[in-house]
Amino acid sequence: MFSCLSGDQPEAAAPQGCSCCGGELQSLTRRISADLSRRGFVAGIGASIATLGLPRMTRAQGASNPQPPIVLTNFLLFDGKSEALRGGLALMVEGGWIKAVATGSPAGPEGSRTIDCGGRVVMPGLIDAHWHSIFAALPIATLFAADVGYIFLAASAEAEWTLMRGFTTIRDLGGPAFALKQAIDEGLVPGPRIYPCGAMITTTGGHGDMRPLSDLPRSPGGPVSFMERTGGANIADSADEVRLRVREQLLQGASQIKLVGGGGVSSPRTTLDMLTFSEPELRAGVDAAADRNTYVAVHAYPPAAIRRAIVSGVQCIEHGHLMDEATARLMAEKGVWLSIQPFIGDEDTVPLSGQSRINQLQVIAGANTAYPLAKAYKLKTAFGSDLLFSAQKATRQGIMLTHLTRWYESAEILKMATSTNGELLALSGPRNPYP
């Protein structure tokens, strides 16, 4: 007999057919499962990050054609928390949710479909803690020049590919993803669950301020730029403006807020050593988010930007590649999260030049310091990919996980991309869109 779990667990919608044999999944399987096997895990993790041929299931309430229950048998379960694999179990999936678990191979309800998993590993869906649903797959020139309808159609297509790479949840750290999230949640298009922050909030000249110089000067209270109108980034140059922009994102349904604390790689007019928001401005954003019972993540690379964010009450640092030991120690003392991405070379990014290339090389070099510091000080560390501006590069989302083998054991990597990232998502508290 099946017994009910303590709570229904979501099973992401997926297109018809199995993606176990895809080239990217095969590569990820070989890299991770080989190491897992040496530690007593079963090789062949492909099915655990694919969808076992589950049919596409709508999330729309009151679907007119509900799918019959599906029973999964003959698998090893990796629960995202323990390194031990559990066998002799069966899972029942109904209406897109894991409804029950049982020992042995019990018969499912009448009309159910049974899938023999062939001894493969079943695991929770992967979570990408730093993704840009709208910006991931299109060149930056297209994002500025194309019709908005085309941009969102392209993002919808990329959302399905994201799901089929095994990422059933993403934390969107900048961009107008609210409509895409709604369409996915209503079952209109397939894609991962999205935790949106809406527009990243930056300062004049900060990372994300991609306005053409012809838009300057901007008069206080004057018209906003195309970038701001479309929800890519908002500019704020005072504590009051920060509060306004934070509240606007929360009004639209943001589950967390992103403030920009310094320069960034893809913003060629910034450097990584620069600082943007002052401490009072950061505090204003933190307080406005706290009023809605959620949190602020700050984009920051150098120690000064990270420390300023921490003393302002920020709970999560995005990137942090240039941190030093004193900063890592402070993060550990304050319990601040590190959401960092394993950029180790040019394979994962579009070609860059000028100051952007200089910034990129600093990030790549910094990864070899930041990750060991995160381990040494036992920082709460999340995995994200932050792949941008290329459909081809976006396909490397899963490959980014394998880069972590430089610093972590394979079981640690899979835990980071499942249960640990899940803990970070939980910081949104009542603003969690999938409680």
Coordinates of C-alpha atoms in Angstrom, one line a residue:
M1 CA 0.0 0.0 0.0
F2 CA 1.1 3.6 -0.6
S3 CA 1.3 5.8 2.4
C4 CA 0.8 9.6 2.2
L5 CA 3.9 11.8 2.6
S6 CA 3.9 14.6 5.2
G7 CA 3.0 17.0 2.4
D8 CA 2.5 16.9 -1.3
Q9 CA 5.7 17.4 -3.2
P10 CA 5.6 19.2 -6.6
E11 CA 6.7 17.4 -9.7
A12 CA 7.6 19.8 -12.5
A13 CA 5.7 19.7 -15.7
A14 CA 7.7 18.2 -18.6
P15 CA 7.2 17.7 -22.3
Q16 CA 6.4 14.2 -23.7
G17 CA 9.4 12.0 -24.0
C18 CA 12.5 11.3 -22.0
S19 CA 15.6 13.6 -22.1
C20 CA 17.9 11.1 -20.5
C21 CA 19.8 10.6 -23.7
G22 CA 20.5 14.3 -24.3
G23 CA 24.1 15.2 -24.9
E24 CA 24.3 17.6 -22.0
L25 CA 22.7 15.2 -19.5
Q26 CA 25.0 12.4 -20.7
S27 CA 28.0 14.6 -20.1
L28 CA 26.7 15.6 -16.6
T29 CA 26.0 11.9 -15.9
R30 CA 29.5 10.8 -16.7
R31 CA 31.2 13.5 -14.7
I32 CA 29.1 13.2 -11.5
S33 CA 28.1 9.6 -11.5
A34 CA 31.7 8.4 -11.9
D35 CA 32.6 10.1 -8.7
L36 CA 29.4 9.0 -6.9
S37 CA 30.1 5.4 -7.8
R38 CA 33.5 5.5 -6.1
R39 CA 31.6 6.4 -2.9
G40 CA 29.1 3.6 -3.1
F41 CA 26.5 5.4 -5.3
V42 CA 25.1 3.8 -8.4
A43 CA 26.4 5.2 -11.6
G44 CA 23.8 6.3 -14.1
I45 CA 22.3 9.5 -12.7
G46 CA 20.8 10.5 -16.0
A47 CA 17.3 9.6 -15.1
S48 CA 17.5 11.6 -11.9
I49 CA 17.9 14.9 -13.7
A50 CA 15.6 14.0 -16.5
T51 CA 11.9 13.3 -16.3
L52 CA 11.6 9.6 -16.9
G53 CA 9.3 10.1 -19.8
L54 CA 6.6 11.7 -17.7
P55 CA 3.9 13.3 -19.8
R56 CA 3.4 17.0 -19.8
M57 CA 1.2 18.0 -16.9
T58 CA -0.6 21.2 -16.7
R59 CA -0.5 23.3 -13.5
A60 CA -3.7 25.1 -14.3
Q61 CA -6.3 24.6 -11.7
G62 CA -9.3 22.5 -12.8
A63 CA -7.6 21.0 -15.8
S64 CA -10.2 19.4 -18.1
N65 CA -8.0 16.4 -19.0
P66 CA -6.2 15.3 -15.8
Q67 CA -3.4 12.8 -16.4
P68 CA -3.7 9.3 -14.8
P69 CA -1.5 8.6 -11.8
I70 CA 2.1 7.4 -12.5
V71 CA 3.9 4.9 -10.3
L72 CA 7.7 4.9 -10.4
T73 CA 9.4 1.6 -9.4
N74 CA 12.9 0.0 -9.4
F75 CA 15.0 3.1 -8.6
L76 CA 17.4 4.4 -6.0
L77 CA 16.3 7.5 -4.2
F78 CA 18.7 10.5 -3.5
D79 CA 16.7 12.8 -1.3
G80 CA 18.9 15.8 -1.6
K81 CA 20.0 15.7 2.1
S82 CA 21.6 12.3 2.8
E83 CA 24.5 10.8 0.9
A84 CA 22.9 7.4 1.3
L85 CA 20.7 6.1 -1.5
R86 CA 17.5 4.3 -0.6
G87 CA 16.2 1.4 -2.6
G88 CA 13.0 -0.8 -2.5
L89 CA 10.6 2.2 -2.8
A90 CA 7.8 3.2 -5.1
L91 CA 6.6 6.7 -5.8
M92 CA 3.1 7.7 -7.0
V93 CA 2.8 11.0 -9.0
E94 CA -0.7 12.4 -9.5
G95 CA -1.7 15.8 -11.0
G96 CA 1.9 16.9 -11.2
W97 CA 2.6 16.2 -7.5
I98 CA 4.3 13.3 -5.6
K99 CA 1.4 12.0 -3.7
A100 CA 2.6 8.9 -1.9
V101 CA 5.6 6.7 -1.2
A102 CA 5.6 3.0 -0.3
T103 CA 8.1 0.2 0.1
G104 CA 8.3 -2.7 -2.4
S105 CA 6.4 -2.5 -5.6
P106 CA 2.8 -2.1 -4.8
A107 CA 0.1 -1.8 -7.4
G108 CA -1.0 1.7 -8.2
P109 CA -4.6 2.8 -8.3
E110 CA -6.9 1.7 -11.2
G111 CA -5.8 3.3 -14.5
S112 CA -2.4 4.3 -13.3
R113 CA 0.7 3.9 -15.4
T114 CA 3.8 2.2 -14.0
I115 CA 7.3 3.2 -15.1
D116 CA 10.3 0.8 -14.3
C117 CA 13.2 3.2 -13.8
G118 CA 15.8 0.4 -14.5
G119 CA 17.8 0.9 -11.3
R120 CA 18.5 4.6 -12.0
V121 CA 18.6 7.3 -9.4
V122 CA 15.6 9.5 -8.7
M123 CA 16.2 12.8 -7.0
P124 CA 14.7 16.2 -6.4
G125 CA 14.7 18.6 -9.3
L126 CA 17.7 20.8 -9.6
I127 CA 17.5 24.5 -8.4
D128 CA 19.5 27.3 -10.1
A129 CA 19.8 30.1 -7.5
H130 CA 21.0 32.7 -10.0
W131 CA 19.3 32.7 -13.3
H132 CA 17.8 35.3 -15.7
S133 CA 14.8 33.9 -17.4
I134 CA 14.4 36.7 -19.9
F135 CA 18.1 37.4 -20.5
A136 CA 19.6 33.9 -20.7
A137 CA 19.2 33.0 -24.3
L138 CA 19.1 36.2 -26.4
P139 CA 22.1 38.4 -27.4
I140 CA 22.2 41.7 -25.6
A141 CA 21.8 43.6 -28.9
T142 CA 18.6 41.7 -29.5
L143 CA 17.3 42.4 -26.1
F144 CA 17.6 46.1 -26.8
A145 CA 16.4 46.1 -30.4
A146 CA 13.8 43.4 -30.8
D147 CA 10.1 43.6 -30.3
V148 CA 9.1 42.9 -26.7
G149 CA 6.7 40.2 -27.9
Y150 CA 9.6 38.3 -29.6
I151 CA 11.8 38.6 -26.4
F152 CA 9.1 37.0 -24.3
L153 CA 8.4 34.2 -26.8
A154 CA 12.1 33.4 -26.9
A155 CA 12.1 33.4 -23.1
S156 CA 9.2 31.0 -23.1
A157 CA 11.0 28.6 -25.4
E158 CA 14.1 28.8 -23.2
A159 CA 12.0 28.1 -20.1
E160 CA 11.1 24.7 -21.5
W161 CA 14.7 23.9 -22.3
T162 CA 15.6 24.9 -18.7
L163 CA 13.1 22.5 -17.4
M164 CA 14.3 19.7 -19.6
R165 CA 17.9 20.2 -18.4
G166 CA 16.6 19.1 -15.0
F167 CA 16.2 22.5 -13.4
T168 CA 12.7 22.4 -12.0
T169 CA 13.1 25.7 -10.0
I170 CA 15.0 28.8 -10.7
R171 CA 15.6 32.0 -8.6
D172 CA 15.4 34.8 -11.1
L173 CA 17.8 37.5 -10.2
G174 CA 16.9 40.3 -12.5
G175 CA 14.4 40.9 -15.4
P176 CA 10.7 41.1 -16.1
A177 CA 9.9 37.4 -15.4
F178 CA 6.5 38.0 -13.8
A179 CA 4.4 37.2 -16.8
L180 CA 6.5 34.2 -17.8
K181 CA 6.1 32.9 -14.2
Q182 CA 2.3 33.3 -14.4
A183 CA 2.1 31.5 -17.7
I184 CA 4.1 28.6 -16.4
D185 CA 2.1 28.4 -13.2
E186 CA -1.2 28.4 -15.1
G187 CA 0.0 25.6 -17.4
L188 CA 0.0 27.8 -20.5
V189 CA 3.7 27.0 -21.2
P190 CA 6.1 24.4 -19.7
G191 CA 8.9 25.7 -17.6
P192 CA 10.4 25.7 -14.1
R193 CA 9.0 27.3 -11.0
I194 CA 10.3 30.9 -10.8
Y195 CA 11.2 32.9 -7.8
P196 CA 11.3 36.4 -9.3
C197 CA 12.9 39.5 -8.0
G198 CA 11.7 41.7 -10.9
A199 CA 14.0 44.5 -12.0
M200 CA 17.4 44.7 -10.4
I201 CA 17.7 48.0 -8.6
T202 CA 20.9 49.9 -9.3
T203 CA 22.3 53.4 -9.2
T204 CA 23.1 55.8 -12.0
G205 CA 26.3 54.3 -13.6
G206 CA 26.0 51.1 -11.7
H207 CA 25.9 47.5 -13.0
G208 CA 22.7 47.2 -15.0
D209 CA 22.5 50.8 -16.0
M210 CA 22.7 50.1 -19.8
R211 CA 21.2 53.3 -21.0
P212 CA 22.7 54.9 -24.0
L213 CA 24.6 58.1 -23.2
S214 CA 22.1 60.0 -25.4
D215 CA 19.6 59.5 -22.6
L216 CA 21.7 61.7 -20.3
P217 CA 21.2 63.9 -18.4
R218 CA 18.2 62.5 -16.5
S219 CA 16.1 65.1 -14.7
P220 CA 14.8 64.1 -11.2
G221 CA 11.2 63.0 -11.8
G222 CA 11.7 62.9 -15.5
P223 CA 10.7 60.0 -17.9
V224 CA 12.2 56.6 -17.3
S225 CA 14.3 54.8 -19.8
F226 CA 13.4 51.9 -22.1
M227 CA 15.4 49.6 -19.8
E228 CA 13.3 50.7 -16.8
R229 CA 10.0 50.7 -18.6
T230 CA 10.5 47.0 -19.7
G231 CA 11.6 45.9 -16.2
G232 CA 15.2 45.0 -16.8
A233 CA 16.6 47.4 -14.2
N234 CA 15.5 50.3 -12.2
I235 CA 17.7 53.3 -11.2
A236 CA 17.5 54.8 -7.7
D237 CA 19.9 57.5 -6.4
S238 CA 18.5 58.1 -2.9
A239 CA 17.1 56.1 0.0
D240 CA 13.6 57.3 -0.9
E241 CA 14.0 56.1 -4.5
V242 CA 15.3 52.7 -3.3
R243 CA 12.1 52.3 -1.2
L244 CA 9.9 53.2 -4.1
R245 CA 11.6 50.8 -6.5
V246 CA 11.6 47.9 -4.0
R247 CA 7.9 48.4 -3.3
E248 CA 7.2 48.5 -7.0
Q249 CA 8.8 45.0 -7.4
L250 CA 7.0 43.7 -4.4
L251 CA 3.7 45.0 -5.8
Q252 CA 4.3 43.0 -8.9
G253 CA 4.9 39.8 -7.0
A254 CA 8.7 39.7 -6.2
S255 CA 9.6 36.9 -3.8
Q256 CA 12.9 38.6 -3.0
I257 CA 14.7 41.9 -4.0
K258 CA 18.0 42.4 -5.7
L259 CA 20.1 45.5 -5.2
V260 CA 23.3 46.2 -7.0
G261 CA 26.2 47.0 -4.7
G262 CA 29.0 47.4 -7.3
G263 CA 30.2 46.9 -10.8
G264 CA 29.5 43.9 -13.0
V265 CA 31.0 41.9 -15.8
S266 CA 28.3 42.6 -18.4
S267 CA 28.2 46.3 -17.8
P268 CA 31.3 47.7 -19.7
R269 CA 31.1 51.1 -18.0
T270 CA 31.7 49.6 -14.5
T271 CA 34.7 48.2 -12.7
L272 CA 34.5 45.5 -10.1
D273 CA 36.2 47.6 -7.4
M274 CA 33.5 50.3 -7.5
L275 CA 30.7 50.7 -5.0
T276 CA 27.2 52.0 -5.7
F277 CA 24.6 52.2 -3.0
S278 CA 25.5 53.9 0.3
E279 CA 24.8 52.1 3.6
P280 CA 21.6 54.2 4.2
E281 CA 20.3 53.4 0.7
L282 CA 20.9 49.7 1.2
R283 CA 19.2 49.9 4.6
A284 CA 16.2 51.5 3.0
G285 CA 15.9 48.6 0.6
V286 CA 16.4 46.0 3.4
D287 CA 13.7 47.7 5.5
A288 CA 11.2 48.0 2.7
A289 CA 11.7 44.3 1.9
A290 CA 11.4 43.3 5.6
D291 CA 8.2 45.2 5.8
R292 CA 6.8 42.6 3.4
N293 CA 8.6 39.8 5.3
T294 CA 11.1 39.0 2.6
Y295 CA 14.8 39.7 2.1
V296 CA 17.4 41.5 -0.1
A297 CA 20.2 39.9 -2.1
V298 CA 23.0 42.2 -3.1
H299 CA 25.2 41.9 -6.2
A300 CA 28.7 42.4 -4.9
Y301 CA 32.2 41.2 -5.8
P302 CA 34.9 43.0 -3.7
P303 CA 35.3 42.9 0.1
A304 CA 34.2 46.6 0.6
A305 CA 30.9 46.0 -1.3
I306 CA 30.2 42.8 0.6
R307 CA 30.9 44.3 4.0
R308 CA 28.8 47.4 3.3
A309 CA 25.9 45.1 2.4
I310 CA 26.3 42.9 5.5
V311 CA 26.3 45.9 7.9
S312 CA 23.2 47.1 6.1
G313 CA 21.3 43.9 7.0
V314 CA 21.5 42.1 3.7
Q315 CA 21.0 38.3 4.0
C316 CA 22.5 37.1 0.7
I317 CA 25.5 38.1 -1.4
E318 CA 25.4 37.4 -5.1
H319 CA 28.7 36.5 -6.6
G320 CA 31.4 37.5 -4.0
H321 CA 34.3 36.2 -6.1
L322 CA 36.7 38.8 -4.9
M323 CA 36.1 38.3 -1.2
D324 CA 39.0 38.0 1.2
E325 CA 39.4 36.0 4.4
A326 CA 38.2 38.7 6.7
T327 CA 35.1 39.1 4.7
A328 CA 34.4 35.4 4.7
R329 CA 34.8 35.4 8.4
L330 CA 32.3 38.2 8.8
M331 CA 29.8 36.4 6.5
A332 CA 30.1 33.3 8.7
E333 CA 29.7 35.3 11.9
K334 CA 26.5 37.0 10.6
G335 CA 25.1 33.9 8.9
V336 CA 25.0 35.6 5.5
W337 CA 24.4 33.4 2.4
L338 CA 26.8 33.3 -0.5
S339 CA 25.2 32.7 -3.9
I340 CA 28.2 32.2 -6.1
Q341 CA 28.7 30.8 -9.6
P342 CA 31.6 28.5 -10.8
F343 CA 33.0 30.5 -13.6
I344 CA 36.4 28.9 -14.4
G345 CA 37.0 29.8 -18.1
D346 CA 35.6 31.2 -21.3
E347 CA 33.5 28.2 -22.2
D348 CA 30.5 29.4 -20.2
T349 CA 30.3 33.0 -21.4
V350 CA 29.9 35.0 -24.5
P351 CA 33.0 36.7 -25.9
L352 CA 33.7 40.0 -24.1
S353 CA 36.1 42.8 -24.7
G354 CA 37.4 46.0 -23.1
Q355 CA 36.5 46.6 -19.4
S356 CA 34.0 43.7 -19.5
R357 CA 36.8 41.3 -20.4
I358 CA 39.0 42.7 -17.6
N359 CA 36.1 42.2 -15.1
Q360 CA 35.5 38.7 -16.4
L361 CA 39.1 37.6 -15.9
Q362 CA 39.0 39.0 -12.3
V363 CA 35.9 36.8 -11.6
I364 CA 37.5 33.7 -13.1
A365 CA 40.7 34.2 -11.0
G366 CA 38.7 35.0 -7.9
A367 CA 36.7 31.7 -8.0
N368 CA 39.8 29.8 -7.0
T369 CA 40.0 31.9 -3.8
A370 CA 36.3 32.4 -3.0
Y371 CA 35.2 28.8 -3.1
P372 CA 38.0 27.5 -0.7
L373 CA 37.2 30.4 1.6
A374 CA 33.5 29.4 1.5
K375 CA 34.4 25.9 2.4
A376 CA 36.9 26.8 5.1
Y377 CA 34.4 29.1 6.9
K378 CA 31.4 26.8 6.3
L379 CA 29.4 29.5 4.6
K380 CA 25.9 28.8 3.5
T381 CA 26.7 28.5 -0.2
A382 CA 24.2 28.3 -3.0
F383 CA 24.7 27.1 -6.6
G384 CA 23.7 29.3 -9.5
S385 CA 24.9 29.6 -13.1
D386 CA 24.1 33.2 -14.2
L387 CA 24.5 32.2 -17.9
L388 CA 23.6 35.2 -20.1
F389 CA 23.0 36.3 -23.7
S390 CA 23.4 33.1 -25.6
A391 CA 21.0 30.1 -26.3
Q392 CA 24.1 28.0 -26.9
K393 CA 25.7 29.0 -23.6
A394 CA 22.5 28.4 -21.7
T395 CA 22.7 24.7 -22.6
R396 CA 25.7 24.6 -20.3
Q397 CA 23.6 25.2 -17.2
G398 CA 24.0 21.6 -16.1
I399 CA 27.7 21.5 -17.0
M400 CA 28.3 24.4 -14.6
L401 CA 27.5 21.9 -11.8
T402 CA 30.4 19.8 -12.8
H403 CA 32.8 22.7 -12.4
L404 CA 32.2 22.4 -8.7
T405 CA 34.2 19.2 -8.6
R406 CA 37.3 21.3 -8.2
W407 CA 36.2 22.1 -4.7
Y408 CA 33.4 19.7 -3.6
E409 CA 32.6 16.0 -3.6
S410 CA 29.8 15.0 -5.9
A411 CA 27.3 14.3 -3.2
E412 CA 28.0 17.8 -1.8
I413 CA 27.3 19.3 -5.2
L414 CA 24.0 17.6 -5.6
K415 CA 22.9 18.6 -2.1
M416 CA 23.9 22.2 -2.9
A417 CA 21.8 22.2 -6.0
T418 CA 18.8 20.7 -4.3
S419 CA 18.2 21.0 -0.5
T420 CA 20.7 23.8 0.2
N421 CA 19.3 26.0 -2.6
G422 CA 15.9 25.1 -1.2
E423 CA 16.9 26.6 2.1
L424 CA 17.8 29.8 0.4
L425 CA 14.5 30.0 -1.4
A426 CA 12.8 29.6 2.0
L427 CA 14.2 33.0 3.0
S428 CA 11.3 34.6 1.1
G429 CA 9.0 33.4 3.9
P430 CA 5.4 34.5 3.3
R431 CA 6.4 35.8 -0.2
N432 CA 7.3 32.2 -1.2
P433 CA 5.2 31.7 -4.4
Y434 CA 5.3 27.9 -3.9
P435 CA 4.8 27.3 -0.1

